[in-house]
PDB file of C-alpha atoms and ligand atoms in Angstrom:
ATOM      1  CA  MET A   1      97.425  98.546 239.558  1.00  0.00           C
ATOM      2  CA  LYS A   2      95.566  96.074 241.697  1.00  0.00           C
ATOM      3  CA  ILE A   3      94.081  97.905 244.684  1.00  0.00           C
ATOM      4  CA  SER A   4      92.437  94.960 246.435  1.00  0.00           C
ATOM      5  CA  ASP A   5      92.024  91.241 246.150  1.00  0.00           C
ATOM      6  CA  GLY A   6      89.122  88.867 246.793  1.00  0.00           C
ATOM      7  CA  CYS A   7      85.440  89.668 246.868  1.00  0.00           C
ATOM      8  CA  ASP A   8      82.681  89.852 249.491  1.00  0.00           C
ATOM      9  CA  ASN A   9      79.917  89.508 246.896  1.00  0.00           C
ATOM     10  CA  ARG A  10      78.496  86.092 246.279  1.00  0.00           C
ATOM     11  CA  CYS A  11      77.320  86.094 242.676  1.00  0.00           C
ATOM     12  CA  THR A  12      75.957  82.570 242.257  1.00  0.00           C
ATOM     13  CA  TYR A  13      77.846  81.949 239.000  1.00  0.00           C
ATOM     14  CA  CYS A  14      81.274  83.052 240.213  1.00  0.00           C
ATOM     15  CA  ALA A  15      84.023  81.003 241.866  1.00  0.00           C
ATOM     16  CA  ILE A  16      86.355  83.941 242.603  1.00  0.00           C
ATOM     17  CA  PRO A  17      85.308  84.386 246.275  1.00  0.00           C
ATOM     18  CA  LEU A  18      85.855  80.628 246.788  1.00  0.00           C
ATOM     19  CA  ILE A  19      89.328  80.867 245.254  1.00  0.00           C
ATOM     20  CA  ARG A  20      90.549  84.272 246.450  1.00  0.00           C
ATOM     21  CA  GLY A  21      88.589  84.722 249.670  1.00  0.00           C
ATOM     22  CA  GLY A  22      86.951  87.859 251.049  1.00  0.00           C
ATOM     23  CA  TYR A  23      87.668  91.468 250.106  1.00  0.00           C
ATOM     24  CA  SER A  24      91.090  92.692 251.160  1.00  0.00           C
ATOM     25  CA  SER A  25      92.120  96.274 250.331  1.00  0.00           C
ATOM     26  CA  ARG A  26      95.769  97.091 249.803  1.00  0.00           C
ATOM     27  CA  PRO A  27      96.911  99.838 252.177  1.00  0.00           C
ATOM     28  CA  PHE A  28      96.194 103.282 250.714  1.00  0.00           C
ATOM     29  CA  ASP A  29      99.749 104.587 251.211  1.00  0.00           C
ATOM     30  CA  ASP A  30     101.294 101.486 249.571  1.00  0.00           C
ATOM     31  CA  ILE A  31      99.247 102.015 246.428  1.00  0.00           C
ATOM     32  CA  VAL A  32     100.114 105.706 246.242  1.00  0.00           C
ATOM     33  CA  ALA A  33     103.819 104.956 246.872  1.00  0.00           C
ATOM     34  CA  GLU A  34     103.851 102.348 244.080  1.00  0.00           C
ATOM     35  CA  CYS A  35     102.145 104.779 241.702  1.00  0.00           C
ATOM     36  CA  GLU A  36     104.740 107.423 242.597  1.00  0.00           C
ATOM     37  CA  GLU A  37     107.509 104.942 241.826  1.00  0.00           C
ATOM     38  CA  LEU A  38     105.913 104.023 238.492  1.00  0.00           C
ATOM     39  CA  ALA A  39     105.473 107.694 237.584  1.00  0.00           C
ATOM     40  CA  ALA A  40     109.097 108.403 238.489  1.00  0.00           C
ATOM     41  CA  GLY A  41     110.060 105.570 236.121  1.00  0.00           C
ATOM     42  CA  GLY A  42     108.109 107.141 233.246  1.00  0.00           C
ATOM     43  CA  VAL A  43     104.672 105.512 233.545  1.00  0.00           C
ATOM     44  CA  THR A  44     101.998 108.086 232.690  1.00  0.00           C
ATOM     45  CA  GLU A  45      98.789 106.040 232.657  1.00  0.00           C
ATOM     46  CA  ILE A  46      97.520 104.190 235.725  1.00  0.00           C
ATOM     47  CA  THR A  47      94.543 101.824 235.686  1.00  0.00           C
ATOM     48  CA  LEU A  48      93.090 100.914 239.075  1.00  0.00           C
ATOM     49  CA  ILE A  49      91.575  97.436 239.145  1.00  0.00           C
ATOM     50  CA  ALA A  50      90.171  94.918 241.612  1.00  0.00           C
ATOM     51  CA  GLN A  51      87.455  92.288 241.576  1.00  0.00           C
ATOM     52  CA  ASP A  52      85.166  95.040 242.916  1.00  0.00           C
ATOM     53  CA  THR A  53      87.032  98.329 242.593  1.00  0.00           C
ATOM     54  CA  SER A  54      84.312 100.655 243.887  1.00  0.00           C
ATOM     55  CA  ARG A  55      84.285  98.876 247.283  1.00  0.00           C
ATOM     56  CA  TYR A  56      87.915  99.815 247.935  1.00  0.00           C
ATOM     57  CA  GLY A  57      88.355 100.678 251.621  1.00  0.00           C
ATOM     58  CA  CYS A  58      85.297  98.790 252.903  1.00  0.00           C
ATOM     59  CA  ASP A  59      87.566  96.762 255.187  1.00  0.00           C
ATOM     60  CA  MET A  60      89.660  99.690 256.429  1.00  0.00           C
ATOM     61  CA  GLY A  61      89.017 102.313 259.152  1.00  0.00           C
ATOM     62  CA  ASP A  62      85.340 103.205 259.427  1.00  0.00           C
ATOM     63  CA  GLY A  63      84.591 101.112 256.333  1.00  0.00           C
ATOM     64  CA  HIS A  64      83.674 103.948 253.997  1.00  0.00           C
ATOM     65  CA  TYR A  65      84.592 103.452 250.354  1.00  0.00           C
ATOM     66  CA  GLN A  66      87.866 105.241 249.650  1.00  0.00           C
ATOM     67  CA  LEU A  67      88.149 105.044 245.872  1.00  0.00           C
ATOM     68  CA  PRO A  68      87.358 108.785 245.517  1.00  0.00           C
ATOM     69  CA  GLU A  69      90.212 109.660 247.904  1.00  0.00           C
ATOM     70  CA  LEU A  70      92.525 107.228 246.076  1.00  0.00           C
ATOM     71  CA  LEU A  71      91.701 108.820 242.720  1.00  0.00           C
ATOM     72  CA  GLU A  72      92.481 112.264 244.185  1.00  0.00           C
ATOM     73  CA  ALA A  73      95.834 111.046 245.511  1.00  0.00           C
ATOM     74  CA  VAL A  74      96.915 109.149 242.382  1.00  0.00           C
ATOM     75  CA  SER A  75      95.902 111.905 239.992  1.00  0.00           C
ATOM     76  CA  ALA A  76      97.858 114.436 242.083  1.00  0.00           C
ATOM     77  CA  ILE A  77     101.133 112.538 241.459  1.00  0.00           C
ATOM     78  CA  GLU A  78     103.541 114.419 239.228  1.00  0.00           C
ATOM     79  CA  GLY A  79     104.009 112.603 235.933  1.00  0.00           C
ATOM     80  CA  VAL A  80     100.667 110.774 236.063  1.00  0.00           C
ATOM     81  CA  HIS A  81      98.730 111.924 233.024  1.00  0.00           C
ATOM     82  CA  TRP A  82      95.716 109.599 232.973  1.00  0.00           C
ATOM     83  CA  VAL A  83      93.988 107.508 235.652  1.00  0.00           C
ATOM     84  CA  ARG A  84      91.299 104.922 234.999  1.00  0.00           C
ATOM     85  CA  VAL A  85      88.983 102.807 237.102  1.00  0.00           C
ATOM     86  CA  LEU A  86      87.720  99.431 235.913  1.00  0.00           C
ATOM     87  CA  TYR A  87      85.283  96.831 237.342  1.00  0.00           C
ATOM     88  CA  CYS A  88      82.930  98.772 239.607  1.00  0.00           C
ATOM     89  CA  TYR A  89      79.892  97.158 241.249  1.00  0.00           C
ATOM     90  CA  PRO A  90      76.700  99.186 240.760  1.00  0.00           C
ATOM     91  CA  ASP A  91      75.679  99.507 244.419  1.00  0.00           C
ATOM     92  CA  SER A  92      79.062 100.787 245.610  1.00  0.00           C
ATOM     93  CA  THR A  93      79.355 103.233 242.712  1.00  0.00           C
ATOM     94  CA  GLU A  94      78.163 106.135 244.832  1.00  0.00           C
ATOM     95  CA  ASP A  95      77.462 109.683 243.667  1.00  0.00           C
ATOM     96  CA  ARG A  96      80.603 110.778 245.517  1.00  0.00           C
ATOM     97  CA  LEU A  97      82.669 108.530 243.208  1.00  0.00           C
ATOM     98  CA  LEU A  98      80.858 109.773 240.092  1.00  0.00           C
ATOM     99  CA  ASP A  99      81.380 113.398 241.191  1.00  0.00           C
ATOM    100  CA  THR A 100      85.099 112.748 241.709  1.00  0.00           C
ATOM    101  CA  ILE A 101      85.443 111.130 238.280  1.00  0.00           C
ATOM    102  CA  GLN A 102      83.648 114.091 236.729  1.00  0.00           C
ATOM    103  CA  ARG A 103      85.721 116.672 238.612  1.00  0.00           C
ATOM    104  CA  LEU A 104      89.287 115.370 238.161  1.00  0.00           C
ATOM    105  CA  PRO A 105      90.596 116.129 234.668  1.00  0.00           C
ATOM    106  CA  LYS A 106      93.194 113.333 234.677  1.00  0.00           C
ATOM    107  CA  VAL A 107      90.584 110.696 235.539  1.00  0.00           C
ATOM    108  CA  ALA A 108      88.864 109.046 232.573  1.00  0.00           C
ATOM    109  CA  PRO A 109      85.141 109.938 232.480  1.00  0.00           C
ATOM    110  CA  TYR A 110      84.524 106.268 231.910  1.00  0.00           C
ATOM    111  CA  LEU A 111      83.055 103.551 234.076  1.00  0.00           C
ATOM    112  CA  ASP A 112      83.262  99.834 233.582  1.00  0.00           C
ATOM    113  CA  LEU A 113      80.123  98.658 235.342  1.00  0.00           C
ATOM    114  CA  PRO A 114      79.484  94.948 234.766  1.00  0.00           C
ATOM    115  CA  LEU A 115      75.699  94.511 235.154  1.00  0.00           C
ATOM    116  CA  GLN A 116      75.336  90.872 233.972  1.00  0.00           C
ATOM    117  CA  HIS A 117      71.571  91.171 233.356  1.00  0.00           C
ATOM    118  CA  ILE A 118      68.611  93.465 233.875  1.00  0.00           C
ATOM    119  CA  ASP A 119      65.736  91.113 234.573  1.00  0.00           C
ATOM    120  CA  ASP A 120      64.847  91.348 238.290  1.00  0.00           C
ATOM    121  CA  ASP A 121      64.243  87.631 238.702  1.00  0.00           C
ATOM    122  CA  LEU A 122      67.558  86.719 237.069  1.00  0.00           C
ATOM    123  CA  LEU A 123      69.433  89.366 239.066  1.00  0.00           C
ATOM    124  CA  ARG A 124      68.012  87.797 242.236  1.00  0.00           C
ATOM    125  CA  ARG A 125      69.035  84.322 241.151  1.00  0.00           C
ATOM    126  CA  MET A 126      72.494  85.601 240.254  1.00  0.00           C
ATOM    127  CA  ASN A 127      72.520  87.106 243.781  1.00  0.00           C
ATOM    128  CA  ARG A 128      73.299  90.518 242.324  1.00  0.00           C
ATOM    129  CA  ARG A 129      72.246  93.490 244.443  1.00  0.00           C
ATOM    130  CA  GLY A 130      69.976  96.150 242.961  1.00  0.00           C
ATOM    131  CA  SER A 131      66.780  96.044 240.945  1.00  0.00           C
ATOM    132  CA  ALA A 132      66.378  96.931 237.272  1.00  0.00           C
ATOM    133  CA  ASP A 133      64.844 100.319 238.201  1.00  0.00           C
ATOM    134  CA  TRP A 134      67.666 101.129 240.548  1.00  0.00           C
ATOM    135  CA  ILE A 135      70.331 100.106 238.003  1.00  0.00           C
ATOM    136  CA  LYS A 136      68.661 102.350 235.406  1.00  0.00           C
ATOM    137  CA  SER A 137      68.760 105.254 237.839  1.00  0.00           C
ATOM    138  CA  ARG A 138      72.518 104.692 238.405  1.00  0.00           C
ATOM    139  CA  ILE A 139      73.066 104.727 234.648  1.00  0.00           C
ATOM    140  CA  ALA A 140      71.166 108.014 234.456  1.00  0.00           C
ATOM    141  CA  GLU A 141      73.436 109.483 237.173  1.00  0.00           C
ATOM    142  CA  CYS A 142      76.517 108.483 235.130  1.00  0.00           C
ATOM    143  CA  ARG A 143      75.079 109.949 231.942  1.00  0.00           C
ATOM    144  CA  LYS A 144      74.160 113.198 233.750  1.00  0.00           C
ATOM    145  CA  ARG A 145      77.846 113.624 234.531  1.00  0.00           C
ATOM    146  CA  GLY A 146      79.017 112.806 230.997  1.00  0.00           C
ATOM    147  CA  ILE A 147      80.536 109.475 232.046  1.00  0.00           C
ATOM    148  CA  ILE A 148      80.714 106.907 229.266  1.00  0.00           C
ATOM    149  CA  LEU A 149      79.810 103.335 230.130  1.00  0.00           C
ATOM    150  CA  ARG A 150      81.157  99.879 229.440  1.00  0.00           C
ATOM    151  CA  THR A 151      79.263  96.893 230.751  1.00  0.00           C
ATOM    152  CA  THR A 152      79.327  93.120 230.629  1.00  0.00           C
ATOM    153  CA  MET A 153      76.329  90.814 230.273  1.00  0.00           C
ATOM    154  CA  ILE A 154      75.801  87.094 230.743  1.00  0.00           C
ATOM    155  CA  VAL A 155      73.384  85.304 228.433  1.00  0.00           C
ATOM    156  CA  GLY A 156      71.966  81.833 229.013  1.00  0.00           C
ATOM    157  CA  PHE A 157      72.042  81.919 232.818  1.00  0.00           C
ATOM    158  CA  PRO A 158      70.121  78.875 234.141  1.00  0.00           C
ATOM    159  CA  GLY A 159      66.390  79.397 233.680  1.00  0.00           C
ATOM    160  CA  GLU A 160      66.733  82.490 231.425  1.00  0.00           C
ATOM    161  CA  THR A 161      63.515  82.488 229.401  1.00  0.00           C
ATOM    162  CA  ASP A 162      63.011  83.947 225.923  1.00  0.00           C
ATOM    163  CA  GLU A 163      61.077  86.804 227.568  1.00  0.00           C
ATOM    164  CA  GLN A 164      63.877  87.545 230.023  1.00  0.00           C
ATOM    165  CA  PHE A 165      66.403  87.549 227.219  1.00  0.00           C
ATOM    166  CA  GLN A 166      64.147  89.931 225.282  1.00  0.00           C
ATOM    167  CA  THR A 167      64.056  92.190 228.382  1.00  0.00           C
ATOM    168  CA  LEU A 168      67.841  92.270 228.222  1.00  0.00           C
ATOM    169  CA  LEU A 169      67.827  93.159 224.518  1.00  0.00           C
ATOM    170  CA  ASP A 170      65.263  95.924 225.095  1.00  0.00           C
ATOM    171  CA  PHE A 171      67.354  97.325 227.915  1.00  0.00           C
ATOM    172  CA  VAL A 172      70.568  97.310 225.850  1.00  0.00           C
ATOM    173  CA  LYS A 173      68.725  99.053 223.019  1.00  0.00           C
ATOM    174  CA  GLU A 174      67.482 101.727 225.410  1.00  0.00           C
ATOM    175  CA  ALA A 175      70.657 102.170 227.516  1.00  0.00           C
ATOM    176  CA  ARG A 176      72.962 102.454 224.491  1.00  0.00           C
ATOM    177  CA  PHE A 177      76.154 101.475 226.280  1.00  0.00           C
ATOM    178  CA  ASP A 178      79.255 102.931 224.697  1.00  0.00           C
ATOM    179  CA  ARG A 179      80.907  99.505 225.009  1.00  0.00           C
ATOM    180  CA  LEU A 180      79.477  96.132 225.885  1.00  0.00           C
ATOM    181  CA  GLY A 181      81.039  92.714 226.298  1.00  0.00           C
ATOM    182  CA  ALA A 182      78.977  89.564 226.715  1.00  0.00           C
ATOM    183  CA  PHE A 183      79.551  85.942 227.600  1.00  0.00           C
ATOM    184  CA  THR A 184      77.515  82.803 227.520  1.00  0.00           C
ATOM    185  CA  TYR A 185      76.969  81.438 231.026  1.00  0.00           C
ATOM    186  CA  SER A 186      79.317  78.601 231.881  1.00  0.00           C
ATOM    187  CA  ALA A 187      78.989  76.499 235.018  1.00  0.00           C
ATOM    188  CA  GLU A 188      81.881  76.921 237.439  1.00  0.00           C
ATOM    189  CA  GLU A 189      82.589  74.110 239.837  1.00  0.00           C
ATOM    190  CA  GLY A 190      81.440  74.700 243.406  1.00  0.00           C
ATOM    191  CA  THR A 191      79.097  77.571 242.551  1.00  0.00           C
ATOM    192  CA  ALA A 192      75.396  77.686 243.383  1.00  0.00           C
ATOM    193  CA  ALA A 193      74.388  78.377 239.780  1.00  0.00           C
ATOM    194  CA  ALA A 194      76.113  75.207 238.570  1.00  0.00           C
ATOM    195  CA  LYS A 195      73.601  73.200 240.635  1.00  0.00           C
ATOM    196  CA  MET A 196      70.544  75.139 239.429  1.00  0.00           C
ATOM    197  CA  PRO A 197      67.955  73.324 237.343  1.00  0.00           C
ATOM    198  CA  ASP A 198      67.022  74.545 233.836  1.00  0.00           C
ATOM    199  CA  GLN A 199      70.558  74.838 232.485  1.00  0.00           C
ATOM    200  CA  ILE A 200      70.296  76.312 228.992  1.00  0.00           C
ATOM    201  CA  ASP A 201      71.320  74.440 225.888  1.00  0.00           C
ATOM    202  CA  GLU A 202      74.663  75.625 224.445  1.00  0.00           C
ATOM    203  CA  ALA A 203      73.129  76.271 221.011  1.00  0.00           C
ATOM    204  CA  VAL A 204      70.507  78.584 222.560  1.00  0.00           C
ATOM    205  CA  LYS A 205      73.166  80.387 224.587  1.00  0.00           C
ATOM    206  CA  ASN A 206      75.283  80.973 221.481  1.00  0.00           C
ATOM    207  CA  GLU A 207      72.300  82.168 219.489  1.00  0.00           C
ATOM    208  CA  ARG A 208      71.434  84.676 222.229  1.00  0.00           C
ATOM    209  CA  LEU A 209      75.029  85.850 222.393  1.00  0.00           C
ATOM    210  CA  ASP A 210      75.060  86.460 218.633  1.00  0.00           C
ATOM    211  CA  GLN A 211      71.795  88.395 218.836  1.00  0.00           C
ATOM    212  CA  LEU A 212      73.033  90.584 221.673  1.00  0.00           C
ATOM    213  CA  MET A 213      76.400  91.270 220.062  1.00  0.00           C
ATOM    214  CA  MET A 214      74.758  92.070 216.736  1.00  0.00           C
ATOM    215  CA  LEU A 215      72.537  94.615 218.474  1.00  0.00           C
ATOM    216  CA  GLN A 216      75.478  96.163 220.301  1.00  0.00           C
ATOM    217  CA  GLN A 217      77.548  96.296 217.127  1.00  0.00           C
ATOM    218  CA  GLY A 218      75.013  98.686 215.615  1.00  0.00           C
ATOM    219  CA  ILE A 219      74.978 100.825 218.761  1.00  0.00           C
ATOM    220  CA  SER A 220      78.795 100.900 219.019  1.00  0.00           C
ATOM    221  CA  MET A 221      78.991 101.878 215.366  1.00  0.00           C
ATOM    222  CA  GLU A 222      76.681 104.860 215.942  1.00  0.00           C
ATOM    223  CA  VAL A 223      78.498 105.839 219.143  1.00  0.00           C
ATOM    224  CA  ASN A 224      81.848 105.758 217.333  1.00  0.00           C
ATOM    225  CA  GLU A 225      80.533 107.577 214.244  1.00  0.00           C
ATOM    226  CA  ALA A 226      79.332 110.400 216.514  1.00  0.00           C
ATOM    227  CA  ARG A 227      82.976 111.036 217.378  1.00  0.00           C
ATOM    228  CA  ILE A 228      83.983 111.800 213.780  1.00  0.00           C
ATOM    229  CA  GLY A 229      85.078 115.424 213.610  1.00  0.00           C
ATOM    230  CA  THR A 230      85.890 115.656 217.328  1.00  0.00           C
ATOM    231  CA  ARG A 231      89.403 116.138 218.668  1.00  0.00           C
ATOM    232  CA  CYS A 232      91.088 114.285 221.496  1.00  0.00           C
ATOM    233  CA  GLU A 233      94.427 113.594 223.060  1.00  0.00           C
ATOM    234  CA  VAL A 234      95.805 110.171 222.125  1.00  0.00           C
ATOM    235  CA  LEU A 235      98.477 108.102 223.826  1.00  0.00           C
ATOM    236  CA  VAL A 236     100.518 106.353 221.129  1.00  0.00           C
ATOM    237  CA  ASP A 237     100.612 102.631 221.958  1.00  0.00           C
ATOM    238  CA  GLY A 238     102.625 101.179 219.102  1.00  0.00           C
ATOM    239  CA  PHE A 239     103.163 100.523 215.416  1.00  0.00           C
ATOM    240  CA  ASP A 240     101.359  97.820 213.433  1.00  0.00           C
ATOM    241  CA  GLU A 241     103.709  96.273 210.892  1.00  0.00           C
ATOM    242  CA  GLU A 242     100.911  94.817 208.784  1.00  0.00           C
ATOM    243  CA  SER A 243      99.022  98.063 208.185  1.00  0.00           C
ATOM    244  CA  GLY A 244     102.113 100.263 208.493  1.00  0.00           C
ATOM    245  CA  ARG A 245     100.312 102.568 210.915  1.00  0.00           C
ATOM    246  CA  PHE A 246     100.696 103.764 214.456  1.00  0.00           C
ATOM    247  CA  TYR A 247      97.803 103.219 216.841  1.00  0.00           C
ATOM    248  CA  GLY A 248      96.841 104.566 220.235  1.00  0.00           C
ATOM    249  CA  ARG A 249      93.998 105.307 222.649  1.00  0.00           C
ATOM    250  CA  SER A 250      92.273 108.353 224.034  1.00  0.00           C
ATOM    251  CA  LEU A 251      91.072 108.734 227.640  1.00  0.00           C
ATOM    252  CA  LEU A 252      87.887 106.993 226.494  1.00  0.00           C
ATOM    253  CA  GLU A 253      89.574 103.722 225.438  1.00  0.00           C
ATOM    254  CA  ALA A 254      90.721 101.421 228.196  1.00  0.00           C
ATOM    255  CA  PRO A 255      93.795  99.314 227.428  1.00  0.00           C
ATOM    256  CA  GLU A 256      93.067  95.781 226.231  1.00  0.00           C
ATOM    257  CA  SER A 257      89.274  95.833 226.623  1.00  0.00           C
ATOM    258  CA  ASP A 258      88.438  98.590 224.103  1.00  0.00           C
ATOM    259  CA  GLY A 259      89.338  99.231 220.482  1.00  0.00           C
ATOM    260  CA  CYS A 260      92.081 101.576 219.357  1.00  0.00           C
ATOM    261  CA  ILE A 261      92.539 104.734 217.293  1.00  0.00           C
ATOM    262  CA  TRP A 262      94.491 104.175 214.058  1.00  0.00           C
ATOM    263  CA  LEU A 263      96.688 107.178 213.466  1.00  0.00           C
ATOM    264  CA  ASN A 264      97.574 109.025 210.282  1.00  0.00           C
ATOM    265  CA  ALA A 265     100.647 111.107 210.955  1.00  0.00           C
ATOM    266  CA  ASP A 266     103.263 112.773 208.784  1.00  0.00           C
ATOM    267  CA  ARG A 267     106.091 111.982 211.157  1.00  0.00           C
ATOM    268  CA  GLU A 268     107.411 109.021 213.131  1.00  0.00           C
ATOM    269  CA  LEU A 269     105.558 108.718 216.408  1.00  0.00           C
ATOM    270  CA  VAL A 270     107.044 107.377 219.597  1.00  0.00           C
ATOM    271  CA  PRO A 271     105.081 104.880 221.686  1.00  0.00           C
ATOM    272  CA  GLY A 272     104.311 106.578 224.980  1.00  0.00           C
ATOM    273  CA  GLU A 273     103.935 110.077 223.543  1.00  0.00           C
ATOM    274  CA  TYR A 274     100.662 112.013 223.654  1.00  0.00           C
ATOM    275  CA  VAL A 275      99.415 113.662 220.463  1.00  0.00           C
ATOM    276  CA  GLN A 276      96.359 115.717 219.495  1.00  0.00           C
ATOM    277  CA  VAL A 277      94.164 113.911 216.998  1.00  0.00           C
ATOM    278  CA  GLU A 278      91.070 114.653 214.960  1.00  0.00           C
ATOM    279  CA  ILE A 279      88.816 111.637 214.539  1.00  0.00           C
ATOM    280  CA  THR A 280      88.173 111.032 210.846  1.00  0.00           C
ATOM    281  CA  GLY A 281      86.683 107.538 210.652  1.00  0.00           C
ATOM    282  CA  ALA A 282      84.972 104.856 212.693  1.00  0.00           C
ATOM    283  CA  ASP A 283      83.764 101.295 212.697  1.00  0.00           C
ATOM    284  CA  ALA A 284      82.058  99.364 215.495  1.00  0.00           C
ATOM    285  CA  TYR A 285      85.350  98.693 217.297  1.00  0.00           C
ATOM    286  CA  ASP A 286      88.056 101.108 216.246  1.00  0.00           C
ATOM    287  CA  LEU A 287      88.436 104.741 215.265  1.00  0.00           C
ATOM    288  CA  GLU A 288      90.744 106.438 212.813  1.00  0.00           C
ATOM    289  CA  GLY A 289      92.291 109.842 213.318  1.00  0.00           C
ATOM    290  CA  THR A 290      94.711 112.346 211.876  1.00  0.00           C
ATOM    291  CA  MET A 291      97.371 113.887 214.018  1.00  0.00           C
ATOM    292  CA  MET A 292      97.068 117.669 214.458  1.00  0.00           C
ATOM    293  CA  GLU A 293     100.222 119.742 214.720  1.00  0.00           C
TER     294      GLU A 293
HETATM  295  S1  SF4 B   1      81.314  88.262 239.685  1.00  0.00           S
HETATM  296 FE1  SF4 B   1      82.633  89.851 240.490  1.00  0.00          FE
HETATM  297  S2  SF4 B   1      81.394  90.804 242.101  1.00  0.00           S
HETATM  298 FE2  SF4 B   1      80.454  88.791 241.693  1.00  0.00          FE
HETATM  299  S3  SF4 B   1      81.413  87.404 243.155  1.00  0.00           S
HETATM  300 FE3  SF4 B   1      82.597  87.298 241.257  1.00  0.00          FE
HETATM  301  S4  SF4 B   1      84.266  88.734 241.561  1.00  0.00           S
HETATM  302 FE4  SF4 B   1      82.691  89.220 243.070  1.00  0.00          FE
END
């Protein structure tokens, strides 16, 4: 469910504000009414998205961020079982939002917090708000509340030195994100970064991407292995003809961006149903589980 369009940030590599304009929140009541309609039609999982979800409400009323209130309202709708939030910006991810995510049982204790980099100089040149120290303190606040983290990084931004890339690797090793996606920088027409000197060679960018993803693969593997033996509720998503197995997701797997849980069950499952599962296996992307009666 898209809760706003456009973006007021001006990340130097991004053309979205040029294409979609400034931040424009959808009216609160319209979003809630649409969620109610979806729930009445049988939808049980709602994912709130925007270019910058955590800023929702900045252009309404007194300008305070209203994502916490929206989460309260959507999770109170009868029939809504799970609510998720994707694409938050670190500086608008306030404690009040983290507290709300922690407090509401239907809301996934999961934040997608694209950070892009951690080197202060690169963050400045990307025109991202927040220093490395401050970002680390936000991560600590999430962890304190048991919120799992997905992030996105860009490698090969113009001028990224070997040392700055190493700073990123060290940070990823230390932060141990539950999920991490990464991209090589690509110049977008009309953006400030496209005109920056010291564009990085494609081969170097790809090599850095491989190094980062290899590092994260090990971390994701350990994170997933730590879930073996735990139990969780799983929403059945579908049946895979090739493997002959049903698959689904728990509250900790966002649709499309995260892996899935392969299900062993001794009965036919129905996509859309929720089942209790014990996790029995893991790789770096997916989990395997057995349905509990
Ligand atoms: S990267 Fe995201 S936050 Fe930055 S300008 Fe683009 S849409 Fe906005």
